[in-house]
Tab-separated table of C-alpha atoms (C1' of nucleotides) in Angstrom:
chain	number	residue	atom	x	y	z
E	1	MET	CA	-2.185	-62.825	-26.494
E	2	SER	CA	-4.947	-60.752	-27.763
E	3	VAL	CA	-6.994	-61.867	-30.639
E	4	MET	CA	-8.851	-59.467	-32.796
E	5	LEU	CA	-11.886	-61.537	-33.371
E	6	GLN	CA	-15.278	-61.270	-31.861
E	7	LEU	CA	-17.103	-64.554	-31.901
E	8	LYS	CA	-20.082	-62.659	-33.214
E	9	ASP	CA	-17.881	-61.493	-36.091
E	10	LEU	CA	-17.592	-64.857	-37.750
E	11	PRO	CA	-18.076	-64.018	-41.403
E	12	ASP	CA	-21.428	-64.448	-43.098
E	13	GLU	CA	-22.202	-66.592	-46.132
E	14	LYS	CA	-21.451	-63.890	-48.678
E	15	VAL	CA	-18.070	-63.086	-47.214
E	16	LEU	CA	-17.151	-66.751	-46.934
E	17	LYS	CA	-17.947	-67.200	-50.608
E	18	LYS	CA	-15.843	-64.188	-51.534
E	19	PHE	CA	-12.800	-65.496	-49.683
E	20	ALA	CA	-13.303	-69.060	-50.917
E	21	GLU	CA	-13.365	-67.821	-54.505
E	22	ARG	CA	-10.214	-65.774	-54.229
E	23	TYR	CA	-8.244	-68.300	-52.161
E	24	ASP	CA	-9.074	-71.864	-53.017
E	25	GLY	CA	-8.969	-74.713	-50.573
E	26	VAL	CA	-10.282	-72.712	-47.649
E	27	ASP	CA	-11.543	-75.004	-44.918
E	28	THR	CA	-14.102	-72.781	-43.253
E	29	GLN	CA	-14.619	-75.076	-40.289
E	30	SER	CA	-10.934	-75.202	-39.401
E	31	VAL	CA	-10.482	-71.468	-39.636
E	32	SER	CA	-13.531	-70.693	-37.581
E	33	HIS	CA	-12.565	-73.231	-34.918
E	34	PHE	CA	-9.004	-72.011	-34.748
E	35	LEU	CA	-10.003	-68.379	-34.354
E	36	SER	CA	-12.646	-69.249	-31.779
E	37	ILE	CA	-10.077	-71.083	-29.689
E	38	LEU	CA	-7.719	-68.101	-29.804
E	39	ARG	CA	-10.532	-65.775	-28.882
E	40	ILE	CA	-11.651	-67.844	-25.923
E	41	GLY	CA	-8.073	-68.004	-24.700
E	42	THR	CA	-7.963	-64.229	-24.722
E	43	GLU	CA	-11.248	-63.982	-22.911
E	44	LEU	CA	-10.158	-66.355	-20.159
E	45	ALA	CA	-7.014	-64.297	-19.638
E	46	GLU	CA	-9.013	-61.087	-19.594
E	47	SER	CA	-11.340	-62.519	-16.940
E	48	LEU	CA	-8.396	-63.428	-14.752
E	49	ASP	CA	-6.960	-59.955	-15.222
E	50	ARG	CA	-10.214	-58.268	-14.297
E	51	PHE	CA	-10.357	-60.385	-11.164
E	52	LEU	CA	-6.777	-59.552	-10.180
E	53	ALA	CA	-7.460	-55.887	-10.878
E	54	THR	CA	-10.153	-55.886	-8.182
E	55	HIS	CA	-7.298	-56.647	-5.782
E	56	GLY	CA	-5.067	-53.999	-7.325
E	57	LEU	CA	-2.894	-56.487	-9.164
E	58	LEU	CA	-2.334	-57.542	-12.760
E	59	GLN	CA	-1.247	-60.883	-14.167
E	60	GLY	CA	2.426	-60.105	-14.626
E	61	ARG	CA	3.021	-58.697	-11.175
E	62	TRP	CA	0.811	-61.270	-9.463
E	63	TRP	CA	2.804	-64.087	-11.004
E	64	VAL	CA	6.103	-62.618	-9.808
E	65	LEU	CA	4.748	-62.533	-6.265
E	66	ILE	CA	3.739	-66.183	-6.543
E	67	LEU	CA	7.152	-67.163	-7.854
E	68	LEU	CA	8.748	-65.388	-4.891
E	69	MET	CA	6.459	-67.092	-2.411
E	70	ARG	CA	7.437	-70.437	-3.896
E	71	GLU	CA	11.033	-69.859	-2.848
E	72	ASP	CA	12.050	-71.163	0.577
E	73	ASP	CA	13.109	-67.741	1.793
E	74	GLN	CA	10.883	-65.649	-0.513
E	75	ILE	CA	13.965	-64.432	-2.331
E	76	SER	CA	15.184	-64.598	-5.923
E	77	THR	CA	16.983	-62.570	-8.594
E	78	PRO	CA	15.681	-60.741	-11.675
E	79	SER	CA	17.133	-63.217	-14.163
E	80	GLU	CA	15.914	-66.212	-12.192
E	81	LEU	CA	12.439	-64.713	-12.052
E	82	ALA	CA	12.527	-63.901	-15.761
E	83	GLU	CA	13.521	-67.443	-16.563
E	84	LYS	CA	10.831	-68.973	-14.342
E	85	ALA	CA	8.129	-66.618	-15.568
E	86	GLY	CA	9.120	-67.222	-19.190
E	87	VAL	CA	9.648	-63.570	-20.058
E	88	SER	CA	12.688	-61.586	-21.162
E	89	ARG	CA	14.951	-59.950	-18.603
E	90	ALA	CA	13.864	-56.606	-20.016
E	91	THR	CA	10.233	-57.360	-19.253
E	92	MET	CA	11.078	-58.605	-15.758
E	93	SER	CA	12.947	-55.373	-15.165
E	94	GLY	CA	9.720	-53.457	-15.746
E	95	LEU	CA	7.608	-55.787	-13.599
E	96	ILE	CA	10.060	-55.536	-10.710
E	97	ASN	CA	10.080	-51.772	-10.916
E	98	GLY	CA	6.309	-51.667	-10.593
E	99	LEU	CA	6.364	-54.015	-7.605
E	100	LEU	CA	9.135	-51.984	-5.964
E	101	ARG	CA	7.103	-48.801	-6.424
E	102	ASP	CA	4.122	-50.488	-4.784
E	103	GLY	CA	6.334	-51.809	-1.966
E	104	LEU	CA	5.317	-55.423	-2.581
E	105	VAL	CA	8.923	-56.520	-3.061
E	106	ALA	CA	12.220	-55.101	-1.847
E	107	ARG	CA	15.706	-54.992	-3.285
E	108	LYS	CA	18.814	-56.299	-1.556
E	109	ASP	CA	22.228	-55.809	-3.093
E	110	ASP	CA	24.437	-58.824	-3.574
E	111	SER	CA	27.741	-58.430	-1.791
E	112	GLN	CA	29.299	-61.217	-3.846
E	113	ASP	CA	28.380	-60.016	-7.333
E	114	ARG	CA	28.022	-56.300	-7.801
E	115	ARG	CA	26.195	-56.725	-11.128
E	116	SER	CA	23.305	-58.452	-9.423
E	117	TYR	CA	20.826	-58.051	-6.607
E	118	SER	CA	18.106	-60.015	-4.912
E	119	ILE	CA	14.386	-59.444	-4.800
E	120	ILE	CA	12.493	-60.272	-1.609
E	121	LEU	CA	8.782	-60.581	-1.016
E	122	THR	CA	7.900	-57.927	1.584
E	123	ALA	CA	5.299	-58.276	4.324
E	124	ALA	CA	3.041	-56.094	2.181
E	125	GLY	CA	3.604	-58.448	-0.753
E	126	GLN	CA	2.769	-61.499	1.354
E	127	ASN	CA	-0.314	-59.732	2.682
E	128	LYS	CA	-1.417	-59.018	-0.851
E	129	LEU	CA	-1.120	-62.708	-1.737
E	130	ASP	CA	-2.926	-63.668	1.475
E	131	GLU	CA	-5.734	-61.422	0.326
E	132	VAL	CA	-5.870	-62.608	-3.277
E	133	MET	CA	-5.181	-66.327	-3.148
E	134	PRO	CA	-7.987	-67.411	-0.794
E	135	ASP	CA	-10.293	-65.605	-3.186
E	136	TYR	CA	-8.607	-67.014	-6.296
E	137	TYR	CA	-8.517	-70.742	-5.559
E	138	PRO	CA	-12.227	-71.371	-4.970
E	139	ARG	CA	-13.105	-69.374	-8.072
E	140	ILE	CA	-10.772	-71.438	-10.222
E	141	LYS	CA	-12.354	-74.562	-8.810
E	142	LYS	CA	-15.805	-73.265	-9.702
E	143	ILE	CA	-14.738	-72.344	-13.204
E	144	MET	CA	-13.117	-75.668	-13.951
E	145	GLY	CA	-16.218	-77.279	-12.515
E	146	ALA	CA	-17.983	-76.224	-15.702
E	147	VAL	CA	-16.231	-79.070	-17.504
E	148	PRO	CA	-17.093	-82.552	-16.266
E	149	GLU	CA	-14.121	-84.128	-14.482
E	150	GLN	CA	-13.647	-86.811	-17.070
E	151	GLN	CA	-13.598	-84.472	-20.049
E	152	ARG	CA	-10.970	-82.178	-18.596
E	153	GLU	CA	-8.143	-84.515	-19.434
E	154	ASP	CA	-9.436	-84.813	-22.996
E	155	LEU	CA	-9.664	-81.043	-23.280
E	156	LEU	CA	-6.066	-80.611	-22.170
E	157	LYS	CA	-4.884	-83.466	-24.365
E	158	GLN	CA	-6.467	-81.933	-27.452
E	159	LEU	CA	-5.157	-78.474	-26.732
E	160	ILE	CA	-1.670	-79.872	-26.334
E	161	LEU	CA	-2.043	-81.658	-29.674
E	162	LEU	CA	-2.983	-78.343	-31.270
E	163	LYS	CA	-0.096	-76.554	-29.674
E	164	GLU	CA	2.325	-79.167	-30.908
E	165	GLN	CA	0.831	-79.123	-34.368
E	166	CYS	CA	1.625	-75.423	-34.505
E	167	LYS	CA	5.035	-76.492	-35.758
E	168	VAL	CA	3.445	-76.190	-39.222
E	169	PHE	CA	3.723	-72.433	-38.700
E	170	ASP	CA	7.511	-72.622	-38.575
H	1	MET	CA	-3.197	-62.329	-23.559
H	2	SER	CA	0.079	-63.379	-22.285
H	3	VAL	CA	0.341	-65.803	-19.503
H	4	MET	CA	3.330	-65.939	-17.277
H	5	LEU	CA	3.448	-69.650	-16.831
H	6	GLN	CA	5.733	-72.161	-18.358
H	7	LEU	CA	4.181	-75.578	-18.395
H	8	LYS	CA	7.476	-76.874	-17.093
H	9	ASP	CA	7.039	-74.508	-14.166
H	10	LEU	CA	4.150	-76.330	-12.620
H	11	PRO	CA	5.046	-76.374	-8.951
H	12	ASP	CA	6.663	-79.383	-7.339
H	13	GLU	CA	5.336	-81.394	-4.391
H	14	LYS	CA	6.992	-79.259	-1.728
H	15	VAL	CA	5.636	-76.020	-3.121
H	16	LEU	CA	2.163	-77.463	-3.533
H	17	LYS	CA	2.178	-78.484	0.107
H	18	LYS	CA	3.325	-75.050	1.190
H	19	PHE	CA	0.504	-73.328	-0.667
H	20	ALA	CA	-2.066	-75.900	0.415
H	21	GLU	CA	-1.128	-75.329	4.044
H	22	ARG	CA	-1.371	-71.579	3.883
H	23	TYR	CA	-4.516	-71.451	1.766
H	24	ASP	CA	-6.909	-74.260	2.460
H	25	GLY	CA	-9.205	-75.769	-0.081
H	26	VAL	CA	-6.749	-75.533	-2.940
H	27	ASP	CA	-7.752	-77.810	-5.793
H	28	THR	CA	-4.409	-78.453	-7.411
H	29	GLN	CA	-5.872	-80.140	-10.467
H	30	SER	CA	-8.173	-77.236	-11.301
H	31	VAL	CA	-5.460	-74.650	-10.923
H	32	SER	CA	-2.971	-76.550	-12.992
H	33	HIS	CA	-5.538	-77.203	-15.729
H	34	PHE	CA	-6.677	-73.612	-15.799
H	35	LEU	CA	-3.174	-72.224	-16.069
H	36	SER	CA	-2.243	-74.771	-18.717
H	37	ILE	CA	-5.204	-73.728	-20.839
H	38	LEU	CA	-4.226	-70.072	-20.558
H	39	ARG	CA	-0.647	-70.897	-21.439
H	40	ILE	CA	-1.589	-72.911	-24.495
H	41	GLY	CA	-3.834	-70.087	-25.678
H	42	THR	CA	-0.894	-67.746	-25.495
H	43	GLU	CA	1.321	-70.159	-27.358
H	44	LEU	CA	-1.187	-70.611	-30.183
H	45	ALA	CA	-1.410	-66.841	-30.568
H	46	GLU	CA	2.368	-66.527	-30.537
H	47	SER	CA	2.653	-69.147	-33.277
H	48	LEU	CA	0.209	-67.237	-35.441
H	49	ASP	CA	2.130	-64.036	-34.813
H	50	ARG	CA	5.456	-65.595	-35.738
H	51	PHE	CA	3.886	-66.846	-38.962
H	52	LEU	CA	2.427	-63.452	-39.836
H	53	ALA	CA	5.765	-61.831	-39.021
H	54	THR	CA	7.424	-63.889	-41.782
H	55	HIS	CA	5.142	-61.972	-44.141
H	56	GLY	CA	5.910	-58.657	-42.474
H	57	LEU	CA	2.580	-58.471	-40.671
H	58	LEU	CA	1.349	-58.797	-37.107
H	59	GLN	CA	-2.000	-59.970	-35.799
H	60	GLY	CA	-3.569	-56.578	-35.239
H	61	ARG	CA	-2.765	-55.135	-38.638
H	62	TRP	CA	-3.478	-58.377	-40.473
H	63	TRP	CA	-6.947	-58.509	-38.980
H	64	VAL	CA	-7.707	-54.950	-40.051
H	65	LEU	CA	-6.769	-55.853	-43.638
H	66	ILE	CA	-9.105	-58.851	-43.497
H	67	LEU	CA	-11.958	-56.752	-42.145
H	68	LEU	CA	-11.446	-54.303	-44.998
H	69	MET	CA	-11.412	-57.064	-47.593
H	70	ARG	CA	-14.695	-58.330	-46.189
H	71	GLU	CA	-16.373	-55.075	-47.131
H	72	ASP	CA	-17.981	-54.911	-50.555
H	73	ASP	CA	-15.860	-51.981	-51.646
H	74	GLN	CA	-12.898	-52.598	-49.318
H	75	ILE	CA	-13.773	-49.478	-47.379
H	76	SER	CA	-14.683	-48.706	-43.793
H	77	THR	CA	-14.184	-46.161	-41.004
H	78	PRO	CA	-11.979	-46.233	-37.894
H	79	SER	CA	-14.862	-46.665	-35.462
H	80	GLU	CA	-16.514	-49.347	-37.561
H	81	LEU	CA	-13.212	-51.223	-37.731
H	82	ALA	CA	-12.677	-50.813	-33.985
H	83	GLU	CA	-16.116	-52.165	-33.298
H	84	LYS	CA	-15.710	-55.149	-35.628
H	85	ALA	CA	-12.221	-55.953	-34.377
H	86	GLY	CA	-13.357	-55.651	-30.775
H	87	VAL	CA	-10.750	-53.075	-29.762
H	88	SER	CA	-11.006	-49.509	-28.528
H	89	ARG	CA	-11.012	-46.610	-30.970
H	90	ALA	CA	-7.692	-45.541	-29.477
H	91	THR	CA	-6.098	-48.872	-30.351
H	92	MET	CA	-7.561	-48.798	-33.854
H	93	SER	CA	-6.091	-45.343	-34.299
H	94	GLY	CA	-2.626	-46.803	-33.748
H	95	LEU	CA	-3.193	-49.808	-35.996
H	96	ILE	CA	-4.431	-47.586	-38.827
H	97	ASN	CA	-1.421	-45.331	-38.507
H	98	GLY	CA	0.918	-48.275	-38.906
H	99	LEU	CA	-0.955	-49.524	-41.960
H	100	LEU	CA	-0.967	-46.032	-43.483
H	101	ARG	CA	2.787	-45.765	-42.965
H	102	ASP	CA	3.256	-49.108	-44.734
H	103	GLY	CA	0.915	-48.041	-47.543
H	104	LEU	CA	-1.383	-51.035	-47.035
H	105	VAL	CA	-4.420	-48.812	-46.525
H	106	ALA	CA	-5.259	-45.282	-47.627
H	107	ARG	CA	-7.261	-42.472	-46.099
H	108	LYS	CA	-10.158	-40.736	-47.789
H	109	ASP	CA	-11.834	-37.761	-46.195
H	110	ASP	CA	-15.579	-37.822	-45.720
H	111	SER	CA	-17.244	-34.874	-47.425
H	112	GLN	CA	-20.430	-35.385	-45.396
H	113	ASP	CA	-18.959	-35.514	-41.891
H	114	ARG	CA	-15.780	-33.566	-41.369
H	115	ARG	CA	-15.004	-35.381	-38.088
H	116	SER	CA	-14.675	-38.678	-39.898
H	117	TYR	CA	-12.807	-40.313	-42.758
H	118	SER	CA	-12.747	-43.616	-44.592
H	119	ILE	CA	-10.043	-46.257	-44.763
H	120	ILE	CA	-9.560	-48.141	-48.023
H	121	LEU	CA	-7.561	-51.276	-48.711
H	122	THR	CA	-4.881	-50.278	-51.243
H	123	ALA	CA	-3.563	-52.473	-54.047
H	124	ALA	CA	-0.490	-53.065	-51.891
H	125	GLY	CA	-2.759	-54.130	-49.032
H	126	GLN	CA	-4.675	-56.535	-51.252
H	127	ASN	CA	-1.383	-57.906	-52.581
H	128	LYS	CA	-0.204	-58.507	-49.049
H	129	LEU	CA	-3.354	-60.510	-48.282
H	130	ASP	CA	-3.000	-62.399	-51.567
H	131	GLU	CA	0.472	-63.351	-50.407
H	132	VAL	CA	-0.444	-64.308	-46.841
H	133	MET	CA	-3.845	-65.965	-47.078
H	134	PRO	CA	-2.993	-68.780	-49.538
H	135	ASP	CA	-0.189	-69.637	-47.123
H	136	TYR	CA	-2.396	-69.251	-44.036
H	137	TYR	CA	-5.425	-71.377	-44.905
H	138	PRO	CA	-3.681	-74.692	-45.592
H	139	ARG	CA	-1.611	-74.325	-42.432
H	140	ILE	CA	-4.704	-73.785	-40.315
H	141	LYS	CA	-6.249	-76.866	-41.875
H	142	LYS	CA	-3.153	-78.889	-40.996
H	143	ILE	CA	-3.126	-77.607	-37.438
H	144	MET	CA	-6.778	-78.328	-36.786
H	145	GLY	CA	-6.169	-81.725	-38.363
H	146	ALA	CA	-4.342	-82.627	-35.150
H	147	VAL	CA	-7.702	-82.980	-33.437
H	148	PRO	CA	-9.962	-85.699	-34.804
H	149	GLU	CA	-12.977	-84.206	-36.591
H	150	GLN	CA	-15.454	-85.505	-34.062
H	151	GLN	CA	-13.651	-84.183	-31.023
H	152	ARG	CA	-13.366	-80.652	-32.326
H	153	GLU	CA	-16.938	-79.831	-31.529
H	154	ASP	CA	-16.469	-81.169	-28.005
H	155	LEU	CA	-13.327	-79.120	-27.595
H	156	LEU	CA	-15.105	-75.956	-28.611
H	157	LYS	CA	-18.128	-76.778	-26.506
H	158	GLN	CA	-16.019	-77.237	-23.388
H	159	LEU	CA	-14.013	-74.093	-23.979
H	160	ILE	CA	-17.217	-72.127	-24.350
H	161	LEU	CA	-18.478	-73.610	-21.090
H	162	LEU	CA	-15.302	-72.452	-19.382
H	163	LYS	CA	-15.571	-69.005	-20.870
H	164	GLU	CA	-19.136	-68.683	-19.683
H	165	GLN	CA	-18.255	-69.976	-16.251
H	166	CYS	CA	-15.774	-67.121	-15.974
H	167	LYS	CA	-18.697	-65.101	-14.706
H	168	VAL	CA	-17.569	-66.315	-11.278
H	169	PHE	CA	-14.728	-63.836	-11.632
H	170	ASP	CA	-17.140	-60.907	-11.703
R	1	DG	C1'	-30.343	-19.504	-33.850
R	2	DA	C1'	-28.021	-20.838	-29.733
R	3	DC	C1'	-26.775	-24.075	-26.561
R	4	DA	C1'	-26.548	-28.805	-24.953
R	5	DA	C1'	-25.565	-33.345	-25.848
R	6	DC	C1'	-23.594	-36.704	-28.444
R	7	DT	C1'	-20.128	-38.676	-31.663
R	8	DA	C1'	-15.454	-39.269	-34.349
R	9	DG	C1'	-10.945	-39.436	-33.839
R	10	DT	C1'	-6.550	-38.415	-31.370
R	11	DT	C1'	-3.415	-38.028	-27.559
R	12	DA	C1'	-1.184	-39.091	-23.155
R	13	DG	C1'	-0.033	-42.311	-19.964
R	14	DC	C1'	-0.425	-46.886	-18.122
R	15	DT	C1'	0.389	-52.346	-18.688
R	16	DG	C1'	3.261	-55.755	-20.457
R	17	DG	C1'	5.273	-58.298	-24.306
R	18	DC	C1'	9.642	-58.172	-27.535
R	19	DT	C1'	14.680	-57.270	-29.585
R	20	DA	C1'	18.896	-54.919	-29.814
R	21	DA	C1'	22.229	-52.184	-27.890
R	22	DC	C1'	24.365	-50.620	-23.864
R	23	DT	C1'	27.025	-50.539	-18.965
R	24	DA	C1'	29.165	-52.767	-15.471
R	25	DT	C1'	31.135	-56.583	-13.511
R	26	DA	C1'	32.885	-61.415	-13.321
R	27	DA	C1'	35.119	-65.341	-15.077
R	28	DT	C1'	38.245	-67.500	-18.169
R	29	DG	C1'	42.261	-68.410	-20.972
R	30	DT	C1'	46.713	-67.614	-22.327
L	1	DA	C1'	48.418	-59.980	-15.422
L	2	DC	C1'	45.754	-58.836	-19.109
L	3	DA	C1'	42.583	-59.538	-22.771
L	4	DT	C1'	38.647	-61.843	-24.131
L	5	DT	C1'	34.306	-63.573	-23.329
L	6	DA	C1'	30.265	-64.143	-20.785
L	7	DT	C1'	26.671	-62.606	-17.635
L	8	DA	C1'	23.384	-59.240	-14.932
L	9	DG	C1'	20.625	-55.682	-15.442
L	10	DT	C1'	18.872	-51.476	-17.855
L	11	DT	C1'	17.403	-48.601	-21.618
L	12	DA	C1'	15.332	-47.324	-25.991
L	13	DG	C1'	12.145	-48.243	-29.288
L	14	DC	C1'	8.594	-51.173	-31.304
L	15	DC	C1'	3.764	-53.650	-30.984
L	16	DA	C1'	-0.756	-53.752	-29.079
L	17	DG	C1'	-4.036	-53.420	-25.564
L	18	DC	C1'	-6.559	-50.146	-22.153
L	19	DT	C1'	-8.854	-45.669	-19.905
L	20	DA	C1'	-9.446	-40.888	-19.484
L	21	DA	C1'	-9.225	-36.506	-21.275
L	22	DC	C1'	-9.228	-33.730	-25.180
L	23	DT	C1'	-10.632	-31.367	-30.030
L	24	DA	C1'	-13.668	-30.774	-33.417
L	25	DG	C1'	-17.793	-31.342	-35.628
L	26	DT	C1'	-22.820	-32.856	-35.776
L	27	DT	C1'	-27.381	-33.235	-34.014
L	28	DG	C1'	-31.233	-32.101	-31.372
L	29	DT	C1'	-33.988	-29.095	-28.629
L	30	DC	C1'	-35.958	-25.109	-26.978
DNA sequence: GACAACTAGTTAGCTGGCTAACTATAATGT
DNA sequence: ACATTATAGTTAGCCAGCTAACTAGTTGTC
């Protein structure tokens, strides 16, 4: 995601009037709320990325490492990883290449199926996670601590409602 | 943004235990909530993009058209647009090129400052907005309708708290 | 008036998303 | 056995973000 709206850029009175005149039935509140939610989503993701960058990682590659560590033997295949990460095989191809270059994962050819190969988390990759994760978890806890325990469930519930309601875009 | 997490991919018991053993002090709830929020943000943005795509637009270019329409005379400059859209001048350069190619904006050289030029919304650009916006506004209203009026303010308030708490990433 | 410093915009190269088209191999069906 | 179909991975080309380095022009200062 990446949303081209600065919260400060919410339109002023004059502009609102202009748009409301040209396009009737504009619900200013809804629009402003919707855009703010998108914007905050972007900002949260950017914060995470900046944090990962301090450890020399970015979101995409970091997540691949985590998916590998989840496996019993730290091993998987490109298509499996693509499926689990929710990205196309083409995208996973690029992510894997970057990780191979950095030596955080290694490639092992499949003797059974010559089209395929396996990807293994290397010692360097595990070390990288062991460096990042103990720094990551407490920060996440602190961040989520900003929302009172009880209201977190409500927050999630409402966001899920919004997401589901997005069917009106189809 | 773009978050590599499928909600379905929340880790199972065994995996949770594995991570909790290696990295102590993991607050599973916080992590899962945080990642879910990021994921939903991405999905909302993707929905908007799919909608805009049905009108032959994408988020970046659409937002530039809106910023131009906000101006009294539908005119602005690349750096002004970059600043208002919250992107780098380099990115705006690319967006403007795309819009120029599609004829949705036009370029007008500045006689005062030969480094600069102005970007104007063309009739075709205005027509495109006149096609998209009357379709956009009611859909946004319907989507936000999923969250009861009273809880919207809370939702926003909590998201803003989270965003601000992201300072712990710095 | 000349030089320094700043500003406007572009370009190159990186990240990471996508689709569509491609290669190579495997599996299936007749 | 061979032909078809399906699958694994890559590549090319698009979108959109970024930084850093660059050109060109403007401004300010001495």
